[in-house]
XYZ file of C-alpha atoms in Angstrom:
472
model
C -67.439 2.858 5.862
C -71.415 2.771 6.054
C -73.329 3.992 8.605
C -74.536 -0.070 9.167
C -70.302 -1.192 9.488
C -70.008 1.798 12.312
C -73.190 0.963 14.239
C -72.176 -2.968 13.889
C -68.577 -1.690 14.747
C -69.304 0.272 17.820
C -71.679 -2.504 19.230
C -68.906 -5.121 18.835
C -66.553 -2.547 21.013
C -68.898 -2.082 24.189
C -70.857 -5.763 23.987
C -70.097 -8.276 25.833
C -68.707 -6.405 29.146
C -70.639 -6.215 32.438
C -72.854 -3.757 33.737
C -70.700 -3.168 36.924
C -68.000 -1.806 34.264
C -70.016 0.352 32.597
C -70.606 1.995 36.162
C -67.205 1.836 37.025
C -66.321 3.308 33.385
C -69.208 6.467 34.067
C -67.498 7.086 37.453
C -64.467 7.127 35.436
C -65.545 9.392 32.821
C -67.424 11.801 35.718
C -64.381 12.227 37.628
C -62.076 13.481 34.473
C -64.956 15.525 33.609
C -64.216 17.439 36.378
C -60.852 17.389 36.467
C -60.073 21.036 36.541
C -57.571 21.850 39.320
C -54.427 20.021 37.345
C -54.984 22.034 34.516
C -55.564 25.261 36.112
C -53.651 25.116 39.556
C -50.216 26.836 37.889
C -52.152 29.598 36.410
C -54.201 30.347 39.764
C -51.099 30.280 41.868
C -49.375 32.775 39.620
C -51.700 35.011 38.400
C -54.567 34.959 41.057
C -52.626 34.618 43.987
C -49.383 36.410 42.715
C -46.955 33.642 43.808
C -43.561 33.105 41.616
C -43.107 30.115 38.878
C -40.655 28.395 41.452
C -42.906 27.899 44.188
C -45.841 26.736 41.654
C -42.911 24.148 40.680
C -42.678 23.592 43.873
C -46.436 23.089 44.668
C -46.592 21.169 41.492
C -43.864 18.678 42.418
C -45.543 18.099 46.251
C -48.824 17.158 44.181
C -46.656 14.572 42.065
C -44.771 13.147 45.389
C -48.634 12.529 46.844
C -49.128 10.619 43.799
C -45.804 8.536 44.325
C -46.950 7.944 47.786
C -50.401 6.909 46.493
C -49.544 4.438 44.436
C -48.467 2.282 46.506
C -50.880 3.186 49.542
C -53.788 2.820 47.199
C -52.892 -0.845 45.757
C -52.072 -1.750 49.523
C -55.494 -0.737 50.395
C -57.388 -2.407 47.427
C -56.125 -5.504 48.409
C -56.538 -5.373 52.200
C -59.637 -3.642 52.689
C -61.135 -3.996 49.056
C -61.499 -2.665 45.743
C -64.839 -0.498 46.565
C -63.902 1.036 49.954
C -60.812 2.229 48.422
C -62.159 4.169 45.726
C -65.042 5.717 48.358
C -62.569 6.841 50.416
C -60.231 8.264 48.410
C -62.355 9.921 46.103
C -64.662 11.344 49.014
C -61.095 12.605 50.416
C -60.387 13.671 46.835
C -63.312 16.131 47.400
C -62.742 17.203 50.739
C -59.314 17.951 50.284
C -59.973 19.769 46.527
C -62.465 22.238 48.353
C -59.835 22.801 51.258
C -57.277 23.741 48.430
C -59.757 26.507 46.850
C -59.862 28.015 50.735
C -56.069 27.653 51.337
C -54.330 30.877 51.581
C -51.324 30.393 53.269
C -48.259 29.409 51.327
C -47.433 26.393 53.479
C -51.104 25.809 53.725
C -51.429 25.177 50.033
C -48.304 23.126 49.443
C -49.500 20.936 52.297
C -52.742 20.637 50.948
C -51.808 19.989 46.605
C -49.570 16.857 48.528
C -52.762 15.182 49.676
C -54.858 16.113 46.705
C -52.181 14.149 44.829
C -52.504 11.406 47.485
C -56.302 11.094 47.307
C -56.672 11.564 44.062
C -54.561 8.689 42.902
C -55.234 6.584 45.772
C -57.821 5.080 43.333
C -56.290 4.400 40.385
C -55.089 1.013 41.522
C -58.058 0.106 42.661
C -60.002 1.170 39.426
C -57.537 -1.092 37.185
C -57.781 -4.209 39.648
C -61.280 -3.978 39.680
C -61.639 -4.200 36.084
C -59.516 -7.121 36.016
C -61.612 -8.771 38.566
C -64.571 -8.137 36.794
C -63.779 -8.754 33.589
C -63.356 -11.728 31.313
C -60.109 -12.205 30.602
C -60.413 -12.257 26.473
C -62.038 -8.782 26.843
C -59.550 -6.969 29.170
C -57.454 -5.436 26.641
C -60.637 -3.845 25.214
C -61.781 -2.455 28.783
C -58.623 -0.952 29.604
C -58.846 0.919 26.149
C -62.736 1.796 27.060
C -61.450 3.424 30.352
C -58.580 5.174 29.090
C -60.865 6.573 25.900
C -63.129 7.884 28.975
C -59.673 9.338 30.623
C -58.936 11.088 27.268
C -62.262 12.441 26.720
C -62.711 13.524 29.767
C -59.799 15.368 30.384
C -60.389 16.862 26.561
C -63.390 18.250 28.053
C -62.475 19.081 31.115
C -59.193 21.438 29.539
C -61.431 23.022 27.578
C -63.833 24.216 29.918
C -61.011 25.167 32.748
C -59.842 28.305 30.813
C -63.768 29.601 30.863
C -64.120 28.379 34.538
C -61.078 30.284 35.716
C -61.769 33.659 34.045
C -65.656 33.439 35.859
C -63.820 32.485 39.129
C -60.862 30.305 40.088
C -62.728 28.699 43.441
C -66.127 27.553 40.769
C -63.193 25.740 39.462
C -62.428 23.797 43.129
C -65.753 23.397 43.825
C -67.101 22.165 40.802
C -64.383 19.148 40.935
C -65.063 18.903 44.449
C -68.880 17.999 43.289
C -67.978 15.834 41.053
C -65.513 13.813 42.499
C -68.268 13.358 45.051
C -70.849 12.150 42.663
C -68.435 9.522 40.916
C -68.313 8.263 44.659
C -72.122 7.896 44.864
C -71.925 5.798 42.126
C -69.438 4.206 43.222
C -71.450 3.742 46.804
C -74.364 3.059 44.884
C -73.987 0.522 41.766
C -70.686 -0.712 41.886
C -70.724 -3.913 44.216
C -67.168 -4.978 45.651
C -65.407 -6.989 43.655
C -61.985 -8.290 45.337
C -61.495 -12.345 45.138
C -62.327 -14.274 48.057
C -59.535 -15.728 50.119
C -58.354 -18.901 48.367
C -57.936 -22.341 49.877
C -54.404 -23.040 51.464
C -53.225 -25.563 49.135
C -52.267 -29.168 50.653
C -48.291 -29.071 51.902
C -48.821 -25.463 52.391
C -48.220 -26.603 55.931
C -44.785 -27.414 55.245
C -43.985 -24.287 53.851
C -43.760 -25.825 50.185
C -46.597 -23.168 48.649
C -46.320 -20.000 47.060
C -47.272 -17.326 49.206
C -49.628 -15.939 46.685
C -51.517 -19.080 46.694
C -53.407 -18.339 50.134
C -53.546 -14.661 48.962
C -50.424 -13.550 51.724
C -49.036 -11.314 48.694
C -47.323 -8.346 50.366
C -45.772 -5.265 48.671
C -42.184 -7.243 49.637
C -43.990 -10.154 47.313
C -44.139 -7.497 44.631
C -40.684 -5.485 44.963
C -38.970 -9.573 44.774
C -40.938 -10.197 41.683
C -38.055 -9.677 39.064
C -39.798 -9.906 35.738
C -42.470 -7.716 37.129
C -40.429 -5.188 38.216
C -38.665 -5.450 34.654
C -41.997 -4.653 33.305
C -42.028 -1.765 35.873
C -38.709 -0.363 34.849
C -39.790 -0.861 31.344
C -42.765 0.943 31.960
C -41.032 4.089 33.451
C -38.493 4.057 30.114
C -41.935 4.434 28.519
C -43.740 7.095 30.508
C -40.620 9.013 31.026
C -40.794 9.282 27.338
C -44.576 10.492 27.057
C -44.230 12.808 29.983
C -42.030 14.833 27.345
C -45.449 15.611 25.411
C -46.297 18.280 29.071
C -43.240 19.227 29.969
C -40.503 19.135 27.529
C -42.321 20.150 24.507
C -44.061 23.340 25.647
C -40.592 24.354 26.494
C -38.833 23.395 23.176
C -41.436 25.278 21.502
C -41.381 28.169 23.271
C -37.532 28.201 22.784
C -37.935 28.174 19.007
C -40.280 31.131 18.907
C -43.922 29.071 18.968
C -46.481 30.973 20.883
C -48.331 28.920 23.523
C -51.490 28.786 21.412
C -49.166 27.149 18.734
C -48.346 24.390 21.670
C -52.002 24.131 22.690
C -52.324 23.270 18.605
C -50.400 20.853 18.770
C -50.837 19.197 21.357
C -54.893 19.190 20.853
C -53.593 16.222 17.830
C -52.936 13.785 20.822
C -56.392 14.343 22.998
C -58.383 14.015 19.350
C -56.375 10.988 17.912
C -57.337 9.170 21.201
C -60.950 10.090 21.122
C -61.752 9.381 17.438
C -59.184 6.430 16.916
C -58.858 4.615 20.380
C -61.744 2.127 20.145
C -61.309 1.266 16.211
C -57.512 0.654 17.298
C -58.625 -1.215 19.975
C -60.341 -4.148 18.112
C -57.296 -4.227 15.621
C -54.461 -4.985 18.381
C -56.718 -6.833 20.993
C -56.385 -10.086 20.137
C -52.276 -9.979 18.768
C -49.294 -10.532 20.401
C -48.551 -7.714 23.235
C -44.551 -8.368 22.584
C -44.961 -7.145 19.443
C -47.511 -4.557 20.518
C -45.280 -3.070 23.064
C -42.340 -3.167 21.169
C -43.531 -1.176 17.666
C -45.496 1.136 20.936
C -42.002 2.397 22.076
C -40.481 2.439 18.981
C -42.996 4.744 17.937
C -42.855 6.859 20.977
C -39.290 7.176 21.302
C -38.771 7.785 17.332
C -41.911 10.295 17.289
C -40.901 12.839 20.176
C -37.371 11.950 18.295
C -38.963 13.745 15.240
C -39.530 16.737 17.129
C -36.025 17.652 16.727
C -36.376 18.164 13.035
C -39.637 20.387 13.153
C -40.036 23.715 12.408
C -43.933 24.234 11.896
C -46.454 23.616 14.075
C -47.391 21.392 11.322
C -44.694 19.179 11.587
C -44.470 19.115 15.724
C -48.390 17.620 14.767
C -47.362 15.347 12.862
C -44.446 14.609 15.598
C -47.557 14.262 18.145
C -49.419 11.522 15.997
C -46.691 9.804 15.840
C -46.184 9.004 19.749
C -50.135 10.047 19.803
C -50.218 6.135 18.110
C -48.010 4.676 20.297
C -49.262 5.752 23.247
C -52.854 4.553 22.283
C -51.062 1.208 21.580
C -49.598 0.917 24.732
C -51.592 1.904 27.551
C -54.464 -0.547 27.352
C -51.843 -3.841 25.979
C -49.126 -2.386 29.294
C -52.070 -2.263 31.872
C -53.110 -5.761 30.432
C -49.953 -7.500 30.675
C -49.384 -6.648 34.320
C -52.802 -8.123 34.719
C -51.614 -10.990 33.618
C -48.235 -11.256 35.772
C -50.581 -10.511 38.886
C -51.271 -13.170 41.449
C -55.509 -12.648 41.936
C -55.039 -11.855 45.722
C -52.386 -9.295 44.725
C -54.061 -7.484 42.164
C -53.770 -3.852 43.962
C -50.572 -4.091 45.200
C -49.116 -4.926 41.425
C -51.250 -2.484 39.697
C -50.255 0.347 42.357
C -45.908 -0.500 41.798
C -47.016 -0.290 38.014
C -48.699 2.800 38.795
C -45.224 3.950 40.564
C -43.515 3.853 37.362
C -45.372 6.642 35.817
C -46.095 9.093 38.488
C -42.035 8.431 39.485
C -41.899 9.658 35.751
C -44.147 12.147 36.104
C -41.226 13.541 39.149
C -37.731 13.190 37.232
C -39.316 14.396 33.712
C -39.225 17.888 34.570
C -35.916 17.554 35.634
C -34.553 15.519 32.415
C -36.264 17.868 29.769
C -35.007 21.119 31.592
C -31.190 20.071 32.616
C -31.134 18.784 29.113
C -32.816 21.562 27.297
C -30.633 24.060 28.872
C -26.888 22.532 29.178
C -26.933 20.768 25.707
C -29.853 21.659 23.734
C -33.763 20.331 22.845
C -32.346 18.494 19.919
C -30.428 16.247 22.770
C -33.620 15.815 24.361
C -35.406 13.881 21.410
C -32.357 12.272 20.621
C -32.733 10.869 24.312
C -36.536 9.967 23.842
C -35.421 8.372 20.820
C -32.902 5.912 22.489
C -35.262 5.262 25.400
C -37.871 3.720 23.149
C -34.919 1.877 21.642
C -33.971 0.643 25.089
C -37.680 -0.364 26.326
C -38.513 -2.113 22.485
C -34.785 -4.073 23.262
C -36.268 -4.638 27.010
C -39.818 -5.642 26.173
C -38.402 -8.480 23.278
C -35.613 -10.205 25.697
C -38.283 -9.647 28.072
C -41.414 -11.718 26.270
C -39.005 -13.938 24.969
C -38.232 -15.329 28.671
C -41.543 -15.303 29.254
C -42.372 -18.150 27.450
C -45.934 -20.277 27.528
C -44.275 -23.222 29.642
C -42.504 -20.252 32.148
C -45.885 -18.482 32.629
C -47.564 -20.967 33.446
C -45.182 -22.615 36.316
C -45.757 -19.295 37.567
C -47.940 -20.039 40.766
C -51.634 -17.766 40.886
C -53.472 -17.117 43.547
C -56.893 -19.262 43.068
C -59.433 -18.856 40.803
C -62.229 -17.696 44.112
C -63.112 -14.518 42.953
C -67.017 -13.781 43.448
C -68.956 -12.883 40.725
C -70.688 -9.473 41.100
C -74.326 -9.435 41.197
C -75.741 -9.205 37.877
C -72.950 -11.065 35.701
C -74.178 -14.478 36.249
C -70.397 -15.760 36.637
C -69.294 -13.600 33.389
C -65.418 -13.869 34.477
C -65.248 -17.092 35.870
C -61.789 -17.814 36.743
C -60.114 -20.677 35.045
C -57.820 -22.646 36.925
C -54.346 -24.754 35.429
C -53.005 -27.356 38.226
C -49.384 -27.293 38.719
C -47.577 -29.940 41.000
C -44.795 -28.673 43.470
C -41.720 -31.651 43.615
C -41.137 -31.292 46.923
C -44.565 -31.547 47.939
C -47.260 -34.244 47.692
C -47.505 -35.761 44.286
C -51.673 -35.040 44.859
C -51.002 -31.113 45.706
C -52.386 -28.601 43.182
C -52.032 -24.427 43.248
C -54.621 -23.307 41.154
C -53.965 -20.723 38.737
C -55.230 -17.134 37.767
C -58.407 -16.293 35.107
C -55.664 -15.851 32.028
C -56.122 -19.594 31.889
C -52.314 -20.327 30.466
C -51.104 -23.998 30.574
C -47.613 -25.641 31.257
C -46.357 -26.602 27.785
C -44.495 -29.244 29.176
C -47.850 -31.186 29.025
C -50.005 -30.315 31.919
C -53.376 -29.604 31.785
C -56.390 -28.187 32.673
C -57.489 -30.950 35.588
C -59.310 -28.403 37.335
C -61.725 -26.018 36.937
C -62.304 -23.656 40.135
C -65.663 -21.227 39.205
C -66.110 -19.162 42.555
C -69.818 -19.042 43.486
């Protein structure tokens, strides 16, 4: 490819997408860059402090139950008090809490203190995901989801590399410089990234007589959520999925080690999977954006389940690469087309509490992973283990096709939205105007009309686009 093809290629992947998502994308990229304390925190409680492996598991697994808790607290938040308030306060308590950690001394101190470190620092990811949605068109979402995770990648690539270095000069540098710059992604945050959650919609006429959907006035509650049974198919799709990946950090190392493979051989690797992301994300990106996410997340856990199932048959660190590239492609596959499709099954007004039950699924994975890979490992063998990953992909390709297939144009788009009233930030001159389908309720008046959400889908049983709601 000439140097003209990858300039013209590499404008085409970051045109078109507002400047309050490039901020929100830097603040992104900042806070990853300094994500040191995940990658470090086993080896400083070990070695620097002298505490056992068990209660480093132990710390370990309190940091993943703040992020369970998180999830949900954090997408209840972003939709009650806003997107941009969420994210200040939980990455300013992201900071405080980080540098509290790098004092702790105590045992009980620092298990108390890693659960709200997990808390705060994942309190935002909701927010971060329904904020892109909000300000984003929806043609270009796919492609801004695969921007942000590129920045997660590279970021934590980065950030890995540098922790080893960091620790050796001095384990607390390593707090405090996260501390820092989880602050500064919140003075971006404070300072360029206007607030972006939809304005209250219009109660629909008959709403009165109890014939609207509650989303359509913007009353979704987490109970809207947990009774939402195709979206909590996705969900339990979704943890098939990450349960799967999670193998990659804890289920590999230990396979590895088991067949004689030095860690270096693991960091090896496992360095395939942070590399394929940074050089091939985008360029995959502008392939699968525009094609059918069925078939995109169907071939993506078929080639995660089948590629940590290739693991059992490896015995060089050449082939457990090749293994990694493998799931390393269906991972890059998935992430931006899964985070897009629950976009797409959110009412507007409910944005944070969807994205933060979809955020559930993989830090719930992130909790019972551990415990799969090492019961398995150890009662039947690692070869059982990939054989496992390899029939959960199975499972979630058979779940996401029986899935799509009842989700058909006509079903979507009886599905009722919360309105199309989300403001435009400043600066995108109504960029993601929200597109709006009228659908008529039979037990209500024949003149009542919900509208419907930005993805613009219409009712194939004829109905049209009557109205157009652009929020002002």
């Amino acid at each position: 490819m000439s140097a003209a093809s990858l300039r013209r290629a590499a404008r085409e992947a970051v045109s078109g997408l507002p400047r309050e998502f490039w901020w929100l994308w830097t603040s992104t990229l900042v806070n990853r860059l300094g994500a040191f304390v995940a990658t470090f925190m086993a080896l400083y409680l070990t070695l620097d402090r002298g505490y056992s492996a068990s209660y480093a598991g132990l710390v370990a697994s309190l940091h993943g139950l703040g992020g369970v808790v998180a999830s949900l607290g954090g997408g209840v938040m972003a939709d009650r008090f806003g997107r941009r308030p969420t994210l200040l306060i939980a990455q300013s308590a992201t900071a405080a809490s980080v540098t509290l950690l790098g004092f702790a001394r105590d045992p009980v101190s620092i298990a108390a203190v890693a659960f709200l470190v997990g808390m705060a620092s994942n309190a935002s990811r909701p927010a971060v995901q329904a904020m892109m949605a909000d300000i984003v068109r929806p043609e270009d979402r796919v492609r801004a989801f695969s921007l942000n995770y590129w920045a997660i990648n590279l970021g934590f690539a980065v950030s890995s590399s540098a922790a080893g270095f960091i620790a050796e000069f001095s384990y607390l540098a390593g707090f405090l410089i996260e501390a820092g710059m989880t602050l500064a992604c919140a003075i971006v945050v404070f300072l360029r990234v206007p607030e972006s959650r939809p304005a209250a919609a219009p109660t629909p006429h008959g709403a009165a007589h109890g014939t609207a959907h509650p989303a359509a006035s913007g009353a979704v509650r987490l109970s809207t959520v947990l009774r939402d049974g195709r979206f909590m198919s996705v969900v339990g799709l979704s943890f098939l999925v990450a349960l799967v990946f999670q193998q990659g950090s804890v289920g590999l190392p230990i396979a590895m080690g088991r067949s004689g493979f030095a860690p270096a051989d693991y960091g090896l690797a496992l360095a395939v999977n942070g590399l394929l992301i940074v050089a091939l994300q985008i360029p995959l990106t502008r392939l699968i954006e525009h094609r059918d996410p069925k078939r995109l997340l169907v071939v993506s856990s078929l080639l995660a389940g089948y590629g940590f199932g290739l693991t059992a048959f490896a015995g060089s660190v050449g082939a457990f690469a090749l293994a990694v590239c493998v799931w390393t492609l269906g991972e890059m596959i998935n992430a931006p087309t899964q985070t897009g499709l629950v976009v797409r099954l959110s009412p507007v007004h409910g944005r944070g509490r969807y994205q933060g039950v979809y955020s559930l699924s993989w830090s719930v994975a992130a909790l019972v992973a551990p415990l799969m890979s090492g019961t398995v490992i150890d009662r039947l063998g690692a070869a059982w283990l990939w054989g496992a990953c390899a029939a959960l992909g199975t499972a979630a390709a058979l779940g996401y096709g029986t899935l799509m297939r009842r989700l058909p144009e006509a079903d979507r788009g009886e599905r009722v939205r919360a309105a199309g009233g989300a403001e435009d930030a400043p600066g995108r001159a109504g960029d993601a105007r929200e597109g709006a389908d009228v659908l008529r309720d039979a037990d209500a008046a024949t003149d009542a009309a919900v509208p419907m959400d930005a993805d613009g889908l219409l009712d194939a049983e004829g109905r049209t686009a009557g109205a157009q709601a652009h929020a002002g």
